[in-house]
PDB file of C-alpha atoms in Angstrom:
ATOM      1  CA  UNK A   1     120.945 141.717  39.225  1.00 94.00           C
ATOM      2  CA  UNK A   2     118.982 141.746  42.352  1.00 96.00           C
ATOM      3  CA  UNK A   3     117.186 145.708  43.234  1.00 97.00           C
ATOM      4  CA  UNK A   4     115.324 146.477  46.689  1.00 97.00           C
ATOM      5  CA  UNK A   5     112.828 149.614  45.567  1.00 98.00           C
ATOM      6  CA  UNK A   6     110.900 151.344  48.259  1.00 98.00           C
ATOM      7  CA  UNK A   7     107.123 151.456  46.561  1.00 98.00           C
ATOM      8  CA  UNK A   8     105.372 153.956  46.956  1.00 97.00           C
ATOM      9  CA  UNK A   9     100.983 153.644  48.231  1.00 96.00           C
ATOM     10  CA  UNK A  10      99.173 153.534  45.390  1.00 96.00           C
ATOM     11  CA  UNK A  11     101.957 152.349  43.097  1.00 97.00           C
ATOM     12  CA  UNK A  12     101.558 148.796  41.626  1.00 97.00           C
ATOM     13  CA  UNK A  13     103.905 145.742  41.824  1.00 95.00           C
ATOM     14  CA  UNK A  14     103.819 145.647  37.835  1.00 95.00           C
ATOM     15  CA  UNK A  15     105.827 147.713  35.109  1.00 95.00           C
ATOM     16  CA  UNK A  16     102.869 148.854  33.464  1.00 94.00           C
ATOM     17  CA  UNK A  17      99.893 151.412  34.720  1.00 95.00           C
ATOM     18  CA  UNK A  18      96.442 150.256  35.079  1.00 95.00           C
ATOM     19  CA  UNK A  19      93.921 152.787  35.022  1.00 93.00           C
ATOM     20  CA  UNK A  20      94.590 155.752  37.207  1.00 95.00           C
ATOM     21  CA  UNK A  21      97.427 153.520  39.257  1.00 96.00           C
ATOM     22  CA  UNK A  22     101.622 153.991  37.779  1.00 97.00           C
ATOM     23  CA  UNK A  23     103.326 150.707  37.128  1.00 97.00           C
ATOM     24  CA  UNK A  24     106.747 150.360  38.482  1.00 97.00           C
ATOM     25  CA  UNK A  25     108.659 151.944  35.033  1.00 96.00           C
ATOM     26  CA  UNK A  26     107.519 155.292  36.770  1.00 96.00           C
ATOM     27  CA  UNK A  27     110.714 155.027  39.377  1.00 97.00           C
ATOM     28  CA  UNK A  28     112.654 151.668  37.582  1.00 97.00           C
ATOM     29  CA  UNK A  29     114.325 152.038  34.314  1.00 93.00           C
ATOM     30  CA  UNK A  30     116.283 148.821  34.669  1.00 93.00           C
ATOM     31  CA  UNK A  31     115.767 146.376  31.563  1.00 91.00           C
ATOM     32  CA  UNK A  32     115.200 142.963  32.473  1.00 94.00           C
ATOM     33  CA  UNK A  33     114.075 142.708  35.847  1.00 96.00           C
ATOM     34  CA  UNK A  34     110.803 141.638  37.517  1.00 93.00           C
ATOM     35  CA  UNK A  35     109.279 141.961  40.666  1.00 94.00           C
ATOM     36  CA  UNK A  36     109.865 138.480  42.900  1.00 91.00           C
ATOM     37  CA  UNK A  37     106.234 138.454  44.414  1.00 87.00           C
ATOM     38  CA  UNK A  38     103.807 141.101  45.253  1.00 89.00           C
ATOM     39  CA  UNK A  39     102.964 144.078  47.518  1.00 94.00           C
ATOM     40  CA  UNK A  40      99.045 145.263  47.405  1.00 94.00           C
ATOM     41  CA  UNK A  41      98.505 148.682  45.693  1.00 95.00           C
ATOM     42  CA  UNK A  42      97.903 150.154  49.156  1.00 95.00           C
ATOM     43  CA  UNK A  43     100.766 148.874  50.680  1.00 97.00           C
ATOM     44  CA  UNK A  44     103.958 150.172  51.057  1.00 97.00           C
ATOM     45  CA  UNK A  45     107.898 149.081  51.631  1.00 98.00           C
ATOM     46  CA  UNK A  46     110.179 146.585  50.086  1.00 98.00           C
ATOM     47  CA  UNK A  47     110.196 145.189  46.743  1.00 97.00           C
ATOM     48  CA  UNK A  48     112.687 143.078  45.570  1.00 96.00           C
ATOM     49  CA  UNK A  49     113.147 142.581  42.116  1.00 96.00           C
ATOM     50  CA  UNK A  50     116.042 140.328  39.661  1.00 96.00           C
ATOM     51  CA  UNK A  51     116.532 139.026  36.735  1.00 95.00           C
ATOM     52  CA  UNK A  52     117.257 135.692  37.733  1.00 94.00           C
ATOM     53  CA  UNK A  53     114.184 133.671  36.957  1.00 90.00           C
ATOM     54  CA  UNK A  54     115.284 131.042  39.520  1.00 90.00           C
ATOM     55  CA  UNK A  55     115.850 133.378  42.087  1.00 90.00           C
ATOM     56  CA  UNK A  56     112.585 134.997  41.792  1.00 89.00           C
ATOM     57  CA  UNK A  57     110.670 131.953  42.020  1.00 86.00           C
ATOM     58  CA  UNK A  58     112.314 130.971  45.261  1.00 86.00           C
ATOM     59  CA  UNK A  59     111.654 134.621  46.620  1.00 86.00           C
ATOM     60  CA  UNK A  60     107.626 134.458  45.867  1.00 82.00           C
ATOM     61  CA  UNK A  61     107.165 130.780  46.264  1.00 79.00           C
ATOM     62  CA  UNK A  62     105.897 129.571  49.962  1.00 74.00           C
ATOM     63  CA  UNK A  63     107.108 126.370  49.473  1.00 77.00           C
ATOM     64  CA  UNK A  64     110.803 127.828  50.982  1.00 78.00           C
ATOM     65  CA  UNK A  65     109.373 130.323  53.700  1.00 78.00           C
ATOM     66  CA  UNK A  66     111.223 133.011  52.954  1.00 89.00           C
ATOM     67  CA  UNK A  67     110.430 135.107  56.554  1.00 94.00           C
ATOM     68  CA  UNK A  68     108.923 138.834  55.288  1.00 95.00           C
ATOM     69  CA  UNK A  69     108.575 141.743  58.307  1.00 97.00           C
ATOM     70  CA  UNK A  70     106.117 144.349  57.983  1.00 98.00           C
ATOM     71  CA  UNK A  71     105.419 147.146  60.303  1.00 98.00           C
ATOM     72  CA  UNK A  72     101.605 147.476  60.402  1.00 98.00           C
ATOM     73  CA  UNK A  73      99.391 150.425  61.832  1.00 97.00           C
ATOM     74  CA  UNK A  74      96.089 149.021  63.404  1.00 97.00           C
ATOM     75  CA  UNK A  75      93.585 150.235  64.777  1.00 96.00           C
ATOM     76  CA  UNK A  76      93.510 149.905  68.666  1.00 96.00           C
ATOM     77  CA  UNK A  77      96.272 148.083  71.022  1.00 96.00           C
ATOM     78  CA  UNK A  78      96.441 144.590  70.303  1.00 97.00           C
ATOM     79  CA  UNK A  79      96.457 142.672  73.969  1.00 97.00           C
ATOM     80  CA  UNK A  80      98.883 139.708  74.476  1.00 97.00           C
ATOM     81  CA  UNK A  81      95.910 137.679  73.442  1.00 97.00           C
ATOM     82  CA  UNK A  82      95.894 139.123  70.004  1.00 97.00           C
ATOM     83  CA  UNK A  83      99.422 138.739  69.374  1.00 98.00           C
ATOM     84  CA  UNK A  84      99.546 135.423  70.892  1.00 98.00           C
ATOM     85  CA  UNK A  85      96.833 134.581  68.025  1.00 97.00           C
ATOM     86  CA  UNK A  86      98.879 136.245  65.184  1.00 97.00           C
ATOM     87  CA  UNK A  87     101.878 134.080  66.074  1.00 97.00           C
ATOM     88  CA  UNK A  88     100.127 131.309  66.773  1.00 97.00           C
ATOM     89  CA  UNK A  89      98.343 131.283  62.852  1.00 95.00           C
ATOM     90  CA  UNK A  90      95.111 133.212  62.381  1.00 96.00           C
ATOM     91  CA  UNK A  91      92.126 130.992  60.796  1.00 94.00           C
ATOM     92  CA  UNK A  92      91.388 132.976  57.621  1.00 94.00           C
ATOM     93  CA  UNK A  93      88.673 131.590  54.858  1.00 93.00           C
ATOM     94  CA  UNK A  94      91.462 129.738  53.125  1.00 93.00           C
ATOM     95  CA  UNK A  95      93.194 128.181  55.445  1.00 93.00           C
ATOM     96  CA  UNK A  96      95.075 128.693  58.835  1.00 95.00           C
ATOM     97  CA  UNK A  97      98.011 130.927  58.548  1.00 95.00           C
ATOM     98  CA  UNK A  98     101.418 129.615  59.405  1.00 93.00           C
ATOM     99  CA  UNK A  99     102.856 130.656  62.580  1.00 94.00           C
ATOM    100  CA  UNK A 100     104.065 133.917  63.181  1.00 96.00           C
ATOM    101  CA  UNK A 101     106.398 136.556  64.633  1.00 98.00           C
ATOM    102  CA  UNK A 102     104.474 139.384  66.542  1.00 98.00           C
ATOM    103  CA  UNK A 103     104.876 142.115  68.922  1.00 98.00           C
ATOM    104  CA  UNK A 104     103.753 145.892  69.552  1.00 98.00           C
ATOM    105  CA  UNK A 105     106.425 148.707  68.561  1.00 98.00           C
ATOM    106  CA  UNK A 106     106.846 152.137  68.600  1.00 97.00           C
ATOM    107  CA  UNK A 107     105.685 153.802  66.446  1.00 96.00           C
ATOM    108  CA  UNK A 108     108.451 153.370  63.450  1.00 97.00           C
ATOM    109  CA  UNK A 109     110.012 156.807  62.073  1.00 95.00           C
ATOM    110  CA  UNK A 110     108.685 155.946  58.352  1.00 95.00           C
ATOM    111  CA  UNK A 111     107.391 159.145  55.772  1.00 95.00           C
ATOM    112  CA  UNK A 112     104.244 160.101  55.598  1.00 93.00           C
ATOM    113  CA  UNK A 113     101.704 158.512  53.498  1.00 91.00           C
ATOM    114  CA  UNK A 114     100.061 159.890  51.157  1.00 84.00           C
ATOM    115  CA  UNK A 115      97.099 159.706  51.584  1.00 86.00           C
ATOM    116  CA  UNK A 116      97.145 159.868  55.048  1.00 87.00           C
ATOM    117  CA  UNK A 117      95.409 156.668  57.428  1.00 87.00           C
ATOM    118  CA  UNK A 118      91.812 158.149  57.973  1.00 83.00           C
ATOM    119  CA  UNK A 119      91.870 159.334  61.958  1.00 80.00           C
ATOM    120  CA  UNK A 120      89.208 158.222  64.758  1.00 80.00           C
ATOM    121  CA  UNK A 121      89.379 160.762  67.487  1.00 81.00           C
ATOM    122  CA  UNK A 122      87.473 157.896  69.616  1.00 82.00           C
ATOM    123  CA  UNK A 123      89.971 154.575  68.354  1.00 84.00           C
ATOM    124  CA  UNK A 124      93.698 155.046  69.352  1.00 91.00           C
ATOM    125  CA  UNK A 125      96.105 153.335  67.154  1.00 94.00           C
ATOM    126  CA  UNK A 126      99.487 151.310  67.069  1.00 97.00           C
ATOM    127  CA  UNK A 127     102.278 149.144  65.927  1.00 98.00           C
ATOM    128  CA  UNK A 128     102.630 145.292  65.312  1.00 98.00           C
ATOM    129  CA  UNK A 129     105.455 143.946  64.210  1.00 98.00           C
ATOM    130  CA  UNK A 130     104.380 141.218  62.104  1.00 98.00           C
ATOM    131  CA  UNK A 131     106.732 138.630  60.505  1.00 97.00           C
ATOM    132  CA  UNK A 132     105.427 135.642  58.298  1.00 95.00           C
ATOM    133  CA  UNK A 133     106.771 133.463  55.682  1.00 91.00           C
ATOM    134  CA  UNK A 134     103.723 132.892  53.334  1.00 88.00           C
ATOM    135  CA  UNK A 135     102.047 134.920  50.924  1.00 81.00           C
ATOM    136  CA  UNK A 136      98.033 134.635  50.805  1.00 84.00           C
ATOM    137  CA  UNK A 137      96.680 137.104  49.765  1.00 86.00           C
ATOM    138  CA  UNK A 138      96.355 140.336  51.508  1.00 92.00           C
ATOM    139  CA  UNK A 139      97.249 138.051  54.534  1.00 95.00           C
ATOM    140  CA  UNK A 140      98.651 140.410  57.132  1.00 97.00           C
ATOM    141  CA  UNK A 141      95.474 142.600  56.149  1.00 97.00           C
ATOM    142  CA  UNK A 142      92.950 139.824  57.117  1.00 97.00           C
ATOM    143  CA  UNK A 143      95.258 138.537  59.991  1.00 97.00           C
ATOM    144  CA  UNK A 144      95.067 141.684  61.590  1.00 98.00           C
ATOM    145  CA  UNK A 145      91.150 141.648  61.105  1.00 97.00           C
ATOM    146  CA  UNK A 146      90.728 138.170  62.582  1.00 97.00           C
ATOM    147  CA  UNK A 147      91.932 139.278  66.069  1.00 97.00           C
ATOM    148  CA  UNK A 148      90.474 142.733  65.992  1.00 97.00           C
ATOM    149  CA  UNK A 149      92.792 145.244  64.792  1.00 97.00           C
ATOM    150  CA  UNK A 150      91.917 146.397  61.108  1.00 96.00           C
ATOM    151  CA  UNK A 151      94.599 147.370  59.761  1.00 97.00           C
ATOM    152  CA  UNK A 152      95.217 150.888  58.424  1.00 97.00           C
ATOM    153  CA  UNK A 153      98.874 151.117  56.839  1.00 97.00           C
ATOM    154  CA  UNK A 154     101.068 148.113  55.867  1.00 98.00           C
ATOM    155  CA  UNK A 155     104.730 148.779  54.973  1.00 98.00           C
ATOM    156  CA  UNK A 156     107.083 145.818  54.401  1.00 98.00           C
ATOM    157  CA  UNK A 157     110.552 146.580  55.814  1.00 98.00           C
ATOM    158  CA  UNK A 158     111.799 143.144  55.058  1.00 97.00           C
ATOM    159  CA  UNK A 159     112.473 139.721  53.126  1.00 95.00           C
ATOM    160  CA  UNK A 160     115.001 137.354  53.989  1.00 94.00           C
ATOM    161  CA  UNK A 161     118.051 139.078  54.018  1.00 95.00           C
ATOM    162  CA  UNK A 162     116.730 142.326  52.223  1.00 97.00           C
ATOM    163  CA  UNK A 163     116.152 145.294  54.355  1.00 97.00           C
ATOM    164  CA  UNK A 164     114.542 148.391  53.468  1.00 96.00           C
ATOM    165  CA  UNK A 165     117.314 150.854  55.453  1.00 94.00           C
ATOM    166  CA  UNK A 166     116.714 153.879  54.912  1.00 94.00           C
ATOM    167  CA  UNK A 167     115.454 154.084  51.173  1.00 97.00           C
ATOM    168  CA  UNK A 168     112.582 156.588  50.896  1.00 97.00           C
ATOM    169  CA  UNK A 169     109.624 155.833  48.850  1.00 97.00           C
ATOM    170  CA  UNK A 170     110.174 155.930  44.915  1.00 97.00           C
ATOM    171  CA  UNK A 171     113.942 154.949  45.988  1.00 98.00           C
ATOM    172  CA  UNK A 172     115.898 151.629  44.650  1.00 98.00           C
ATOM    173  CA  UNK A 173     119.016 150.717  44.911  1.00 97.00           C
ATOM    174  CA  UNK A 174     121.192 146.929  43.680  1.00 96.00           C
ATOM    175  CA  UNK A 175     122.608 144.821  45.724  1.00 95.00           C
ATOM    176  CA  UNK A 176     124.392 141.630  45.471  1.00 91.00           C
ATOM    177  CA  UNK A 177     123.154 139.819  48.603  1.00 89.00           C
ATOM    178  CA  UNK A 178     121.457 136.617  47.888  1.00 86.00           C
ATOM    179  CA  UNK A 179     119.351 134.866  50.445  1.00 83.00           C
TER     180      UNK A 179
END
C-alpha cells in the first residue's frame, strides 16, 4: 500500500506526538504503514508513506536519487547567480550538495499557513523552484541560506513519480504508482 498525505506545518513525520507537536495518527488511521523519509516539523507538502519495507528504503535512501521538488518562499529575489549556485551544489558544513534543479516561479496557489511567514515591509519575497535528489538534513533550508535567500516556507510538491495535486493539508489519499 503506498499513501501520498499532504502534512500539515507543525505536524511531525512520525505516528506519535511529541510534546505540544501531533504525530501523523492525527489525520492517518491506516495500520501498517510508515513514512518513507522525512519532512521537518515546519515544513509542509508530500509525504509518502507504504508498507513495503523495501520500497521505503529505496524512497529515503540517497544512494538511488530519487529527484524531490519543493516550492520554497525566500526571502528576496534570488539573481541568476543564486540559482546558478543552487543547481550547481551549495557548499554546506557537511559536504557539497549534489547538483540541482532551480528557477524563480510565481507565486504557487498553495493554502495558507498557519502560522503565517513573518512579513518584512522592507524585504520583498519569492519563489524557487528547487529540485534535489538527496536528503541532508534541512538541506533546501541551508541551501537557500548559502546563497542569500533564508528561507521562510518549504512545501514539498513532489518525489519521483508522486505528486501532491491538489490534496489540501491533513489530506491522503493511496495510490498504486510505484517509482
Amino acid at each position: 500500500m503506498i499513501l501520498i498525505f499532504n502534512k500539515p506545518m507543525n505536524v511531525l513525520s512520525q505516528f506519535t506526538d511529541e510534546g505540544k507537536w501531533p504525530g501523523l495518527a492525527r489525520y492517518i488511521d491506516q495500520p501498517g504503514v510508515y513514512a518513507a523519509g522525512r519532512l521537518d516539523r515546519d515544513s509542509e507538502g508530500l509525504l509518502v508513506l507504504t508498507d513495503d519495507g523495501r520500497l521505503q528504503a529505496r524512497i529515503a535512501n540517497p544512494k538511488f536519487k530519487l529527484p524531490k521538488t519543493y516550492w520554497v518562499q525566500v526571502e528576496g529575489v534570488p539573481d541568476d547567480v543564486a540559482l546558478q549556485t543552487l543547481a550547481a551544489g551549495v557548499d554546506l558544513n557537511d559536504g557539497r550538495t549534489r547538483p540541482a534543479k532551480a528557477r524563480l516561479i510565481e507565486p504557487p496557489d498553495v493554502w495558507d499557513r498557519d502560522p503565517p511567514i513573518r512579513v518584512r515591509k522592507s524585504v520583498p519575497d519569492s519563489w524557487v523552484e528547487l529540485t534535489i535528489s538527496e536528503g541532508k538534513n534541512r538541506q533546501v533550508r541551508r541551501m537557500t541560506a548559502a546563497v542569500g535567500h533564508p528561507t521562510l516556507r518549504l512545501v514539498r510538491v513532489a518525489i519521483g513519480p508522486w505528486s501532491l495535486g491538489r490534496l489540501q493539508p491533513g489530506e491522503w489519499i493511496t495510490t498504486t504508482v510505484r517509482p
